[in-house]
PDB file of C-alpha atoms in Angstrom:
ATOM      1  CA  MET A  79     -13.527  -9.703 -19.947  1.00  0.00           C
ATOM      2  CA  LYS A  80     -13.382 -13.042 -18.598  1.00  0.00           C
ATOM      3  CA  LYS A  81     -12.841 -13.302 -14.831  1.00  0.00           C
ATOM      4  CA  PHE A  82     -13.393 -15.565 -11.837  1.00  0.00           C
ATOM      5  CA  VAL A  83     -16.467 -13.775 -10.812  1.00  0.00           C
ATOM      6  CA  ASN A  84     -19.803 -14.893  -9.436  1.00  0.00           C
ATOM      7  CA  ASP A  85     -22.258 -12.152  -8.449  1.00  0.00           C
ATOM      8  CA  PRO A  86     -20.095  -8.937  -8.600  1.00  0.00           C
ATOM      9  CA  LYS A  87     -21.739  -7.673  -5.367  1.00  0.00           C
ATOM     10  CA  ASN A  88     -20.450 -10.744  -3.587  1.00  0.00           C
ATOM     11  CA  PHE A  89     -16.891 -10.490  -4.964  1.00  0.00           C
ATOM     12  CA  VAL A  90     -15.082  -9.057  -1.928  1.00  0.00           C
ATOM     13  CA  PRO A  91     -16.925 -11.119   0.717  1.00  0.00           C
ATOM     14  CA  GLU A  92     -16.023 -14.361  -1.291  1.00  0.00           C
ATOM     15  CA  MET A  93     -12.417 -13.270  -1.594  1.00  0.00           C
ATOM     16  CA  LEU A  94     -12.075 -12.659   2.013  1.00  0.00           C
ATOM     17  CA  GLU A  95     -13.830 -15.884   2.787  1.00  0.00           C
ATOM     18  CA  GLY A  96     -11.319 -17.747   0.686  1.00  0.00           C
ATOM     19  CA  LEU A  97      -8.352 -16.021   2.217  1.00  0.00           C
ATOM     20  CA  ALA A  98      -9.534 -16.937   5.712  1.00  0.00           C
ATOM     21  CA  LEU A  99     -10.354 -20.718   4.481  1.00  0.00           C
ATOM     22  CA  ALA A 100      -6.807 -20.958   3.198  1.00  0.00           C
ATOM     23  CA  HIS A 101      -5.115 -19.664   6.227  1.00  0.00           C
ATOM     24  CA  PRO A 102      -7.336 -20.880   9.204  1.00  0.00           C
ATOM     25  CA  ASP A 103      -4.445 -21.102  11.646  1.00  0.00           C
ATOM     26  CA  THR A 104      -3.377 -17.457  11.327  1.00  0.00           C
ATOM     27  CA  LEU A 105      -6.344 -15.545  10.137  1.00  0.00           C
ATOM     28  CA  ARG A 106      -9.843 -14.716  11.330  1.00  0.00           C
ATOM     29  CA  TYR A 107     -12.657 -13.423   9.126  1.00  0.00           C
ATOM     30  CA  VAL A 108     -15.567 -11.375  10.287  1.00  0.00           C
ATOM     31  CA  PRO A 109     -18.107 -11.055   7.671  1.00  0.00           C
ATOM     32  CA  ALA A 110     -20.072  -8.256   9.084  1.00  0.00           C
ATOM     33  CA  TYR A 111     -17.312  -5.800   8.769  1.00  0.00           C
ATOM     34  CA  ASN A 112     -15.281  -7.103   5.935  1.00  0.00           C
ATOM     35  CA  LEU A 113     -12.591  -7.662   8.534  1.00  0.00           C
ATOM     36  CA  ILE A 114      -9.495 -10.153   8.348  1.00  0.00           C
ATOM     37  CA  MET A 115      -7.664 -10.118  11.419  1.00  0.00           C
ATOM     38  CA  ARG A 116      -4.755 -12.124  12.992  1.00  0.00           C
ATOM     39  CA  ALA A 117      -6.208 -15.208  14.964  1.00  0.00           C
ATOM     40  CA  ASP A 118      -4.050 -14.112  17.920  1.00  0.00           C
ATOM     41  CA  ALA A 119      -5.339 -10.400  17.952  1.00  0.00           C
ATOM     42  CA  PRO A 120      -5.640  -8.315  19.820  1.00  0.00           C
ATOM     43  CA  ARG A 121      -2.730  -8.804  22.017  1.00  0.00           C
ATOM     44  CA  ALA A 122      -2.123  -6.935  25.300  1.00  0.00           C
ATOM     45  CA  ASP A 123       1.597  -6.597  24.729  1.00  0.00           C
ATOM     46  CA  LYS A 124       1.474  -4.871  21.364  1.00  0.00           C
ATOM     47  CA  VAL A 125      -0.134  -1.837  19.645  1.00  0.00           C
ATOM     48  CA  SER A 126      -2.887  -3.014  17.066  1.00  0.00           C
ATOM     49  CA  ILE A 127      -1.980  -2.029  13.541  1.00  0.00           C
ATOM     50  CA  VAL A 128      -4.981  -1.570  11.276  1.00  0.00           C
ATOM     51  CA  GLN A 129      -5.452  -0.528   7.576  1.00  0.00           C
ATOM     52  CA  GLY A 130      -8.576  -0.480   5.634  1.00  0.00           C
ATOM     53  CA  SER A 131      -8.758   1.282   2.125  1.00  0.00           C
ATOM     54  CA  GLY A 132     -10.710  -0.220  -0.997  1.00  0.00           C
ATOM     55  CA  SER A 133     -10.335  -3.679  -2.257  1.00  0.00           C
ATOM     56  CA  GLY A 134      -8.971  -4.215  -5.705  1.00  0.00           C
ATOM     57  CA  HIS A 135      -5.451  -3.562  -4.409  1.00  0.00           C
ATOM     58  CA  GLU A 136      -4.472  -7.071  -3.272  1.00  0.00           C
ATOM     59  CA  PRO A 137      -1.992  -8.061  -1.723  1.00  0.00           C
ATOM     60  CA  ALA A 138      -2.863  -4.790  -0.124  1.00  0.00           C
ATOM     61  CA  HIS A 139      -4.101  -4.872   2.624  1.00  0.00           C
ATOM     62  CA  VAL A 140      -5.965  -8.023   3.669  1.00  0.00           C
ATOM     63  CA  MET A 141      -3.022 -10.253   2.532  1.00  0.00           C
ATOM     64  CA  VAL A 142      -0.548  -8.489   4.642  1.00  0.00           C
ATOM     65  CA  VAL A 143      -2.231  -9.206   7.929  1.00  0.00           C
ATOM     66  CA  GLY A 144       0.186 -11.337   9.869  1.00  0.00           C
ATOM     67  CA  ARG A 145       3.127 -11.176  12.429  1.00  0.00           C
ATOM     68  CA  GLY A 146       5.286  -8.237  12.081  1.00  0.00           C
ATOM     69  CA  LEU A 147       2.750  -6.442   9.704  1.00  0.00           C
ATOM     70  CA  LEU A 148      -0.854  -5.569  10.142  1.00  0.00           C
ATOM     71  CA  ASP A 149      -3.228  -7.114  12.797  1.00  0.00           C
ATOM     72  CA  ALA A 150      -6.273  -6.523  10.794  1.00  0.00           C
ATOM     73  CA  ALA A 151      -7.458  -5.003   7.542  1.00  0.00           C
ATOM     74  CA  CYS A 152     -11.279  -3.997   6.989  1.00  0.00           C
ATOM     75  CA  PRO A 153     -11.595  -3.029   3.185  1.00  0.00           C
ATOM     76  CA  GLY A 154     -14.470  -1.639   1.539  1.00  0.00           C
ATOM     77  CA  ASP A 155     -15.814  -2.669  -1.907  1.00  0.00           C
ATOM     78  CA  VAL A 156     -13.537  -2.640  -5.058  1.00  0.00           C
ATOM     79  CA  PHE A 157     -12.013   0.927  -4.942  1.00  0.00           C
ATOM     80  CA  ALA A 158     -14.414   2.126  -2.257  1.00  0.00           C
ATOM     81  CA  ALA A 159     -13.489   3.300   1.225  1.00  0.00           C
ATOM     82  CA  PRO A 160     -14.688   1.109   3.968  1.00  0.00           C
ATOM     83  CA  PRO A 161     -17.837   2.308   5.738  1.00  0.00           C
ATOM     84  CA  MET A 162     -17.225   4.249   8.913  1.00  0.00           C
ATOM     85  CA  ASP A 163     -18.977   1.632  10.947  1.00  0.00           C
ATOM     86  CA  TYR A 164     -16.294  -1.065   9.611  1.00  0.00           C
ATOM     87  CA  VAL A 165     -13.644   1.118  10.876  1.00  0.00           C
ATOM     88  CA  TYR A 166     -15.427   1.682  14.278  1.00  0.00           C
ATOM     89  CA  GLU A 167     -16.149  -1.915  14.878  1.00  0.00           C
ATOM     90  CA  THR A 168     -12.775  -3.010  13.799  1.00  0.00           C
ATOM     91  CA  ALA A 169     -11.024  -0.416  16.203  1.00  0.00           C
ATOM     92  CA  LYS A 170     -13.140  -1.957  18.986  1.00  0.00           C
ATOM     93  CA  LEU A 171     -12.238  -5.550  18.221  1.00  0.00           C
ATOM     94  CA  LEU A 172      -8.707  -4.726  17.835  1.00  0.00           C
ATOM     95  CA  SER A 173      -8.454  -2.392  20.973  1.00  0.00           C
ATOM     96  CA  SER A 174      -5.337  -3.242  23.111  1.00  0.00           C
ATOM     97  CA  PRO A 175      -4.220  -1.787  26.263  1.00  0.00           C
ATOM     98  CA  LYS A 176      -1.248  -0.314  24.381  1.00  0.00           C
ATOM     99  CA  GLY A 177      -3.670   1.238  21.691  1.00  0.00           C
ATOM    100  CA  VAL A 178      -4.598   1.012  18.052  1.00  0.00           C
ATOM    101  CA  LEU A 179      -2.926   2.645  15.138  1.00  0.00           C
ATOM    102  CA  LEU A 180      -5.018   3.383  12.114  1.00  0.00           C
ATOM    103  CA  LEU A 181      -3.108   3.625   8.749  1.00  0.00           C
ATOM    104  CA  VAL A 182      -4.919   5.551   6.134  1.00  0.00           C
ATOM    105  CA  ASN A 183      -3.860   6.044   2.461  1.00  0.00           C
ATOM    106  CA  ASN A 184      -4.466   9.632   1.491  1.00  0.00           C
ATOM    107  CA  TYR A 185      -7.868   9.590  -0.222  1.00  0.00           C
ATOM    108  CA  THR A 186     -10.902  11.599   0.832  1.00  0.00           C
ATOM    109  CA  GLY A 187     -13.269   8.817   1.338  1.00  0.00           C
ATOM    110  CA  ASP A 188     -10.790   6.793   3.372  1.00  0.00           C
ATOM    111  CA  ARG A 189      -9.795   9.734   5.527  1.00  0.00           C
ATOM    112  CA  MET A 190     -13.480  10.570   6.332  1.00  0.00           C
ATOM    113  CA  ALA A 191     -14.403   7.035   7.271  1.00  0.00           C
ATOM    114  CA  PHE A 192     -11.229   6.707   9.557  1.00  0.00           C
ATOM    115  CA  ASP A 193     -11.559   9.932  11.032  1.00  0.00           C
ATOM    116  CA  MET A 194     -15.121   9.121  11.954  1.00  0.00           C
ATOM    117  CA  GLY A 195     -14.529   5.784  13.074  1.00  0.00           C
ATOM    118  CA  LYS A 196     -11.859   6.787  15.305  1.00  0.00           C
ATOM    119  CA  GLU A 197     -13.907   9.376  16.960  1.00  0.00           C
ATOM    120  CA  MET A 198     -16.622   6.919  17.724  1.00  0.00           C
ATOM    121  CA  ALA A 199     -14.159   4.297  18.972  1.00  0.00           C
ATOM    122  CA  GLU A 200     -12.421   6.999  21.240  1.00  0.00           C
ATOM    123  CA  ALA A 201     -15.803   7.743  22.828  1.00  0.00           C
ATOM    124  CA  ASP A 202     -16.067   3.961  23.710  1.00  0.00           C
ATOM    125  CA  GLY A 203     -12.757   4.212  25.353  1.00  0.00           C
ATOM    126  CA  VAL A 204     -10.377   2.935  22.603  1.00  0.00           C
ATOM    127  CA  GLN A 205      -6.935   4.572  22.531  1.00  0.00           C
ATOM    128  CA  ALA A 206      -6.256   5.319  18.759  1.00  0.00           C
ATOM    129  CA  GLU A 207      -4.155   7.211  16.551  1.00  0.00           C
ATOM    130  CA  ILE A 208      -4.334   7.897  12.675  1.00  0.00           C
ATOM    131  CA  LEU A 209      -1.295   7.917  10.384  1.00  0.00           C
ATOM    132  CA  THR A 210      -1.893   9.138   6.803  1.00  0.00           C
ATOM    133  CA  ILE A 211       0.343   8.020   3.982  1.00  0.00           C
ATOM    134  CA  ASN A 212       1.167  10.147   0.997  1.00  0.00           C
ATOM    135  CA  ASP A 213       3.988   8.883  -0.912  1.00  0.00           C
ATOM    136  CA  ASP A 214       2.643   9.587  -4.562  1.00  0.00           C
ATOM    137  CA  VAL A 215       4.823  12.281  -6.198  1.00  0.00           C
ATOM    138  CA  ALA A 216       2.583  12.454  -9.392  1.00  0.00           C
ATOM    139  CA  VAL A 217       0.092  14.844  -8.334  1.00  0.00           C
ATOM    140  CA  ASN A 218      -0.493  17.240  -5.290  1.00  0.00           C
ATOM    141  CA  ASP A 219      -4.275  17.017  -5.691  1.00  0.00           C
ATOM    142  CA  SER A 220      -6.378  14.558  -7.570  1.00  0.00           C
ATOM    143  CA  LEU A 221      -9.914  13.464  -8.261  1.00  0.00           C
ATOM    144  CA  TYR A 222      -9.947  11.663  -4.776  1.00  0.00           C
ATOM    145  CA  THR A 223      -7.534  13.631  -2.644  1.00  0.00           C
ATOM    146  CA  VAL A 224      -6.426  16.917  -1.067  1.00  0.00           C
ATOM    147  CA  GLY A 225      -2.716  16.602  -1.165  1.00  0.00           C
ATOM    148  CA  ARG A 226      -0.648  13.633  -2.408  1.00  0.00           C
ATOM    149  CA  ARG A 227      -1.949  10.080  -2.872  1.00  0.00           C
ATOM    150  CA  GLY A 228      -1.011   7.205  -0.742  1.00  0.00           C
ATOM    151  CA  VAL A 229       0.188   4.291  -3.036  1.00  0.00           C
ATOM    152  CA  ALA A 230       2.777   1.259  -2.881  1.00  0.00           C
ATOM    153  CA  GLY A 231       5.272   3.144  -0.428  1.00  0.00           C
ATOM    154  CA  ASN A 232       2.497   2.319   2.198  1.00  0.00           C
ATOM    155  CA  PHE A 233       4.094  -1.120   2.548  1.00  0.00           C
ATOM    156  CA  PHE A 234       7.185   0.269   4.082  1.00  0.00           C
ATOM    157  CA  VAL A 235       5.250   2.164   6.667  1.00  0.00           C
ATOM    158  CA  ILE A 236       3.322  -1.144   7.491  1.00  0.00           C
ATOM    159  CA  LYS A 237       6.622  -3.030   7.713  1.00  0.00           C
ATOM    160  CA  ALA A 238       8.242  -0.517   9.949  1.00  0.00           C
ATOM    161  CA  VAL A 239       5.277  -0.016  12.252  1.00  0.00           C
ATOM    162  CA  GLY A 240       4.526  -3.630  12.364  1.00  0.00           C
ATOM    163  CA  ALA A 241       8.051  -4.482  13.518  1.00  0.00           C
ATOM    164  CA  ALA A 242       8.068  -1.730  16.012  1.00  0.00           C
ATOM    165  CA  SER A 243       4.713  -3.087  17.407  1.00  0.00           C
ATOM    166  CA  GLU A 244       6.103  -6.653  17.774  1.00  0.00           C
ATOM    167  CA  GLN A 245       9.087  -5.178  19.566  1.00  0.00           C
ATOM    168  CA  GLY A 246       6.678  -3.573  22.240  1.00  0.00           C
ATOM    169  CA  ALA A 247       7.155   0.067  21.215  1.00  0.00           C
ATOM    170  CA  SER A 248       4.349   2.466  22.744  1.00  0.00           C
ATOM    171  CA  LEU A 249       1.600   4.036  20.468  1.00  0.00           C
ATOM    172  CA  ASP A 250       3.361   7.322  20.412  1.00  0.00           C
ATOM    173  CA  GLU A 251       6.646   5.592  19.314  1.00  0.00           C
ATOM    174  CA  VAL A 252       4.993   3.560  16.622  1.00  0.00           C
ATOM    175  CA  VAL A 253       3.422   6.744  15.267  1.00  0.00           C
ATOM    176  CA  ARG A 254       6.814   8.456  15.146  1.00  0.00           C
ATOM    177  CA  ILE A 255       8.451   5.661  13.295  1.00  0.00           C
ATOM    178  CA  GLY A 256       5.501   5.521  10.912  1.00  0.00           C
ATOM    179  CA  ARG A 257       5.797   9.232  10.080  1.00  0.00           C
ATOM    180  CA  LYS A 258       9.557   8.952   9.873  1.00  0.00           C
ATOM    181  CA  VAL A 259       9.312   6.271   7.151  1.00  0.00           C
ATOM    182  CA  ASN A 260       6.404   8.144   5.221  1.00  0.00           C
ATOM    183  CA  ASP A 261       8.529  11.300   5.220  1.00  0.00           C
ATOM    184  CA  VAL A 262      11.326   9.672   3.414  1.00  0.00           C
ATOM    185  CA  THR A 263       9.354   7.472   0.963  1.00  0.00           C
ATOM    186  CA  ARG A 264       8.338   8.613  -2.625  1.00  0.00           C
ATOM    187  CA  THR A 265       6.456   6.816  -5.454  1.00  0.00           C
ATOM    188  CA  MET A 266       5.491   7.272  -9.055  1.00  0.00           C
ATOM    189  CA  GLY A 267       3.588   4.787 -11.136  1.00  0.00           C
ATOM    190  CA  VAL A 268       2.762   4.182 -14.881  1.00  0.00           C
ATOM    191  CA  GLY A 269      -0.308   2.473 -16.367  1.00  0.00           C
ATOM    192  CA  LEU A 270       0.180   0.493 -19.680  1.00  0.00           C
ATOM    193  CA  THR A 271      -3.580  -0.602 -19.818  1.00  0.00           C
ATOM    194  CA  ALA A 272      -6.883   0.283 -17.867  1.00  0.00           C
ATOM    195  CA  CYS A 273      -8.249  -2.036 -15.203  1.00  0.00           C
ATOM    196  CA  THR A 274     -11.591  -3.885 -15.257  1.00  0.00           C
ATOM    197  CA  PRO A 275     -13.664  -3.650 -12.038  1.00  0.00           C
ATOM    198  CA  PRO A 276     -15.818  -6.728 -11.503  1.00  0.00           C
ATOM    199  CA  ALA A 277     -19.047  -4.812 -11.139  1.00  0.00           C
ATOM    200  CA  LYS A 278     -18.410  -2.712 -14.255  1.00  0.00           C
ATOM    201  CA  GLY A 279     -17.265  -5.554 -16.445  1.00  0.00           C
ATOM    202  CA  SER A 280     -15.489  -3.176 -18.968  1.00  0.00           C
ATOM    203  CA  PRO A 281     -12.242  -1.177 -18.812  1.00  0.00           C
ATOM    204  CA  LEU A 282     -12.488   1.916 -16.254  1.00  0.00           C
ATOM    205  CA  PHE A 283     -10.800   4.197 -18.725  1.00  0.00           C
ATOM    206  CA  GLU A 284      -9.916   4.461 -22.307  1.00  0.00           C
ATOM    207  CA  LEU A 285      -6.062   4.018 -23.180  1.00  0.00           C
ATOM    208  CA  GLY A 286      -4.768   3.635 -26.709  1.00  0.00           C
ATOM    209  CA  ALA A 287      -2.694   0.694 -27.695  1.00  0.00           C
ATOM    210  CA  ASP A 288       0.283   3.173 -28.298  1.00  0.00           C
ATOM    211  CA  GLU A 289      -0.323   5.161 -25.118  1.00  0.00           C
ATOM    212  CA  MET A 290       0.578   4.950 -21.254  1.00  0.00           C
ATOM    213  CA  GLU A 291      -0.713   7.024 -18.347  1.00  0.00           C
ATOM    214  CA  PHE A 292       2.402   8.565 -16.585  1.00  0.00           C
ATOM    215  CA  GLY A 293       1.649   9.013 -12.856  1.00  0.00           C
ATOM    216  CA  VAL A 294      -1.625   6.857 -12.899  1.00  0.00           C
ATOM    217  CA  GLY A 295      -3.399   6.579  -9.631  1.00  0.00           C
ATOM    218  CA  ILE A 296      -4.073   3.215  -8.088  1.00  0.00           C
ATOM    219  CA  HIS A 297      -7.828   3.651  -8.936  1.00  0.00           C
ATOM    220  CA  GLY A 298      -7.166   4.595 -12.596  1.00  0.00           C
ATOM    221  CA  GLU A 299      -7.041   8.379 -11.647  1.00  0.00           C
ATOM    222  CA  PRO A 300      -5.350  10.405 -14.270  1.00  0.00           C
ATOM    223  CA  GLY A 301      -1.628  10.912 -13.817  1.00  0.00           C
ATOM    224  CA  ARG A 302       0.488  13.855 -14.890  1.00  0.00           C
ATOM    225  CA  GLU A 303       0.013  13.298 -18.394  1.00  0.00           C
ATOM    226  CA  ARG A 304      -0.907  10.776 -21.215  1.00  0.00           C
ATOM    227  CA  ARG A 305       2.335   9.971 -23.055  1.00  0.00           C
ATOM    228  CA  PRO A 306       3.240   7.745 -26.275  1.00  0.00           C
ATOM    229  CA  LEU A 307       4.425   4.305 -25.260  1.00  0.00           C
ATOM    230  CA  THR A 308       8.130   3.678 -25.360  1.00  0.00           C
ATOM    231  CA  ASN A 309      10.596   1.055 -24.220  1.00  0.00           C
ATOM    232  CA  ALA A 310      11.201  -0.266 -20.681  1.00  0.00           C
ATOM    233  CA  ASP A 311      14.358   1.724 -20.126  1.00  0.00           C
ATOM    234  CA  ALA A 312      12.920   4.877 -21.173  1.00  0.00           C
ATOM    235  CA  ILE A 313       9.903   4.420 -18.910  1.00  0.00           C
ATOM    236  CA  VAL A 314      12.165   3.825 -15.909  1.00  0.00           C
ATOM    237  CA  ASP A 315      14.175   6.782 -16.838  1.00  0.00           C
ATOM    238  CA  ALA A 316      11.078   8.896 -16.482  1.00  0.00           C
ATOM    239  CA  LEU A 317      10.077   7.232 -12.966  1.00  0.00           C
ATOM    240  CA  VAL A 318      13.533   7.706 -11.686  1.00  0.00           C
ATOM    241  CA  ASP A 319      13.845  11.330 -12.970  1.00  0.00           C
ATOM    242  CA  ALA A 320      10.502  12.074 -11.156  1.00  0.00           C
ATOM    243  CA  VAL A 321      11.228  10.332  -7.842  1.00  0.00           C
ATOM    244  CA  VAL A 322      14.813  11.143  -7.168  1.00  0.00           C
ATOM    245  CA  PRO A 323      14.484  14.879  -7.156  1.00  0.00           C
ATOM    246  CA  ASP A 324      11.408  15.026  -5.044  1.00  0.00           C
ATOM    247  CA  LEU A 325      12.877  14.260  -1.612  1.00  0.00           C
ATOM    248  CA  PRO A 326      15.624  14.610  -3.108  1.00  0.00           C
ATOM    249  CA  TYR A 327      17.717  11.591  -2.817  1.00  0.00           C
ATOM    250  CA  ARG A 328      21.342  12.292  -3.167  1.00  0.00           C
ATOM    251  CA  SER A 329      24.746  10.748  -3.716  1.00  0.00           C
ATOM    252  CA  GLY A 330      25.775   8.759  -0.717  1.00  0.00           C
ATOM    253  CA  ASP A 331      22.233   7.762   0.268  1.00  0.00           C
ATOM    254  CA  ARG A 332      21.265   4.275   1.081  1.00  0.00           C
ATOM    255  CA  VAL A 333      17.864   3.338  -0.087  1.00  0.00           C
ATOM    256  CA  ALA A 334      15.281   0.621  -0.461  1.00  0.00           C
ATOM    257  CA  LEU A 335      14.062   0.374  -3.972  1.00  0.00           C
ATOM    258  CA  MET A 336      10.789  -1.212  -4.896  1.00  0.00           C
ATOM    259  CA  ILE A 337       9.401  -2.104  -8.359  1.00  0.00           C
ATOM    260  CA  ASN A 338       5.653  -2.880  -7.874  1.00  0.00           C
ATOM    261  CA  GLY A 339       3.397  -4.515 -10.377  1.00  0.00           C
ATOM    262  CA  LEU A 340       0.113  -3.028 -10.889  1.00  0.00           C
ATOM    263  CA  GLY A 341      -1.664  -6.449 -11.330  1.00  0.00           C
ATOM    264  CA  GLY A 342      -1.459  -7.270 -14.965  1.00  0.00           C
ATOM    265  CA  THR A 343       2.560  -7.075 -15.707  1.00  0.00           C
ATOM    266  CA  PRO A 344       4.561 -10.333 -15.530  1.00  0.00           C
ATOM    267  CA  VAL A 345       7.172 -10.289 -12.746  1.00  0.00           C
ATOM    268  CA  SER A 346       9.910 -11.036 -15.629  1.00  0.00           C
ATOM    269  CA  GLU A 347       9.062  -7.513 -16.847  1.00  0.00           C
ATOM    270  CA  LEU A 348       9.241  -6.043 -13.279  1.00  0.00           C
ATOM    271  CA  TYR A 349      12.842  -7.369 -13.093  1.00  0.00           C
ATOM    272  CA  VAL A 350      13.604  -5.603 -16.515  1.00  0.00           C
ATOM    273  CA  ALA A 351      12.483  -2.356 -14.888  1.00  0.00           C
ATOM    274  CA  TYR A 352      14.413  -3.176 -11.731  1.00  0.00           C
ATOM    275  CA  ARG A 353      17.526  -3.691 -13.654  1.00  0.00           C
ATOM    276  CA  HIS A 354      17.564  -0.257 -15.152  1.00  0.00           C
ATOM    277  CA  ALA A 355      16.346   1.463 -12.084  1.00  0.00           C
ATOM    278  CA  HIS A 356      19.035  -0.120  -9.993  1.00  0.00           C
ATOM    279  CA  ARG A 357      21.700   0.958 -12.550  1.00  0.00           C
ATOM    280  CA  ARG A 358      20.440   4.561 -12.749  1.00  0.00           C
ATOM    281  CA  LEU A 359      20.699   5.031  -9.030  1.00  0.00           C
ATOM    282  CA  VAL A 360      24.163   3.553  -8.749  1.00  0.00           C
ATOM    283  CA  ASP A 361      25.198   5.979 -11.622  1.00  0.00           C
ATOM    284  CA  GLN A 362      23.933   8.804  -9.236  1.00  0.00           C
ATOM    285  CA  GLY A 363      25.862   7.482  -6.204  1.00  0.00           C
ATOM    286  CA  ILE A 364      22.765   6.185  -4.506  1.00  0.00           C
ATOM    287  CA  GLN A 365      23.364   2.800  -2.826  1.00  0.00           C
ATOM    288  CA  VAL A 366      20.587   0.222  -3.283  1.00  0.00           C
ATOM    289  CA  ALA A 367      20.584  -1.697   0.042  1.00  0.00           C
ATOM    290  CA  ARG A 368      17.341  -3.281  -0.068  1.00  0.00           C
ATOM    291  CA  SER A 369      15.326  -4.608  -3.000  1.00  0.00           C
ATOM    292  CA  TYR A 370      11.609  -5.472  -3.428  1.00  0.00           C
ATOM    293  CA  VAL A 371      10.349  -6.908  -6.678  1.00  0.00           C
ATOM    294  CA  ASN A 372       6.774  -7.989  -6.555  1.00  0.00           C
ATOM    295  CA  GLU A 373       3.046  -7.012  -6.555  1.00  0.00           C
ATOM    296  CA  TYR A 374       2.413  -5.090  -3.371  1.00  0.00           C
ATOM    297  CA  CYS A 375      -0.297  -2.567  -4.204  1.00  0.00           C
ATOM    298  CA  THR A 376      -2.237  -3.310  -7.470  1.00  0.00           C
ATOM    299  CA  SER A 377      -5.049  -1.918  -9.505  1.00  0.00           C
ATOM    300  CA  LEU A 378      -6.945  -5.052 -10.145  1.00  0.00           C
ATOM    301  CA  ASP A 379      -5.544  -6.205 -13.586  1.00  0.00           C
ATOM    302  CA  MET A 380      -3.841  -3.030 -14.794  1.00  0.00           C
ATOM    303  CA  ALA A 381      -0.711  -3.562 -16.718  1.00  0.00           C
ATOM    304  CA  GLY A 382       1.970  -1.262 -15.297  1.00  0.00           C
ATOM    305  CA  ALA A 383       4.212  -0.601 -12.431  1.00  0.00           C
ATOM    306  CA  SER A 384       5.479   1.986  -9.872  1.00  0.00           C
ATOM    307  CA  LEU A 385       8.795   2.712  -8.342  1.00  0.00           C
ATOM    308  CA  THR A 386       9.378   3.557  -4.801  1.00  0.00           C
ATOM    309  CA  LEU A 387      12.264   4.764  -2.808  1.00  0.00           C
ATOM    310  CA  VAL A 388      12.868   4.918   0.814  1.00  0.00           C
ATOM    311  CA  ARG A 389      15.957   6.825   2.210  1.00  0.00           C
ATOM    312  CA  LEU A 390      17.223   4.334   4.924  1.00  0.00           C
ATOM    313  CA  ASP A 391      19.019   5.037   8.269  1.00  0.00           C
ATOM    314  CA  ASP A 392      20.024   2.185  10.723  1.00  0.00           C
ATOM    315  CA  GLU A 393      16.471   2.486  12.527  1.00  0.00           C
ATOM    316  CA  ILE A 394      14.469   2.173   9.446  1.00  0.00           C
ATOM    317  CA  GLU A 395      16.604  -0.673   7.921  1.00  0.00           C
ATOM    318  CA  SER A 396      16.537  -2.625  11.144  1.00  0.00           C
ATOM    319  CA  LEU A 397      12.808  -2.549  11.079  1.00  0.00           C
ATOM    320  CA  LEU A 398      12.438  -3.261   7.513  1.00  0.00           C
ATOM    321  CA  ALA A 399      14.708  -6.404   8.282  1.00  0.00           C
ATOM    322  CA  ALA A 400      12.810  -7.685  11.085  1.00  0.00           C
ATOM    323  CA  PRO A 401      10.919 -10.933  10.723  1.00  0.00           C
ATOM    324  CA  ALA A 402       7.367 -10.854   9.365  1.00  0.00           C
ATOM    325  CA  ASP A 403       4.882 -13.415   8.117  1.00  0.00           C
ATOM    326  CA  SER A 404       1.675 -13.172   6.126  1.00  0.00           C
ATOM    327  CA  PRO A 405      -0.238 -15.377   3.556  1.00  0.00           C
ATOM    328  CA  ILE A 406       2.082 -13.782   0.789  1.00  0.00           C
ATOM    329  CA  ASN A 407       5.006 -12.952   2.883  1.00  0.00           C
ATOM    330  CA  PRO A 408       6.350 -10.417   0.236  1.00  0.00           C
ATOM    331  CA  PHE A 409       8.970  -9.318   2.736  1.00  0.00           C
TER     332      PHE A 409
END
């Protein structure tokens, strides 16, 4: 497998150093904790928003550190939770008089690291809260979770709490908004190929040329089932049919629709998928009010995509529409 990799052990630090060098006016890199933070953080007038998780999901989360989004991200190695001390030190560095919100995708390792890091930071006087994200409808329990996994719908929580924080909301209010968005967000993904972690140098799992993993996790975890590969519209039909009934989304709802690439699928194919998803929702009386087609939460170089829906109301829609800026600015 051909990749731009030097020593695989240095892959994440070299990526983070490059990110900071490319954006020196807005980002600061703290190598000791794999920490990317806003150059102006922490600010006394806003809640600091922090996320960690493993690397390999870029642009999540280090590339959405910026105004109206995250104040910092402290990733672990590829597909590995950050160490507890990274979370602890990040919470201390980002401590604001208005508090720190720690966003955690629902994976066992991430939850353990953030729970312990929060506890230690609070012992040092940091005011902190945790918000767990669990938007994946594919499985209720997986190899890495108790309950549902947190996947690409995480971006809507980031956007909403980031906007609320910029507007001066209190920590309690930011937590309320994050929970509200998480509660109306649902995602399902499909993998067409496996991904190749730099340290492994070979595909993480085997997937036949005529197979797809329906409900795949963003670390390559098994989904609902291995299915025969079919055409784009049929794949999107299966995703829509899994996501819409889960909340459920109903005729008359206004929604945000995201088609998220998993790292190895051209954006042209994502728009082919978006086209049919949009049509399917309209046919069910569901109005697509906001559209997102891009890579938001990837699985290294996995070919595939996920579909996310968010039920909108005036509050959520106004927060998603608020100004934001980051190195990739996908909003």
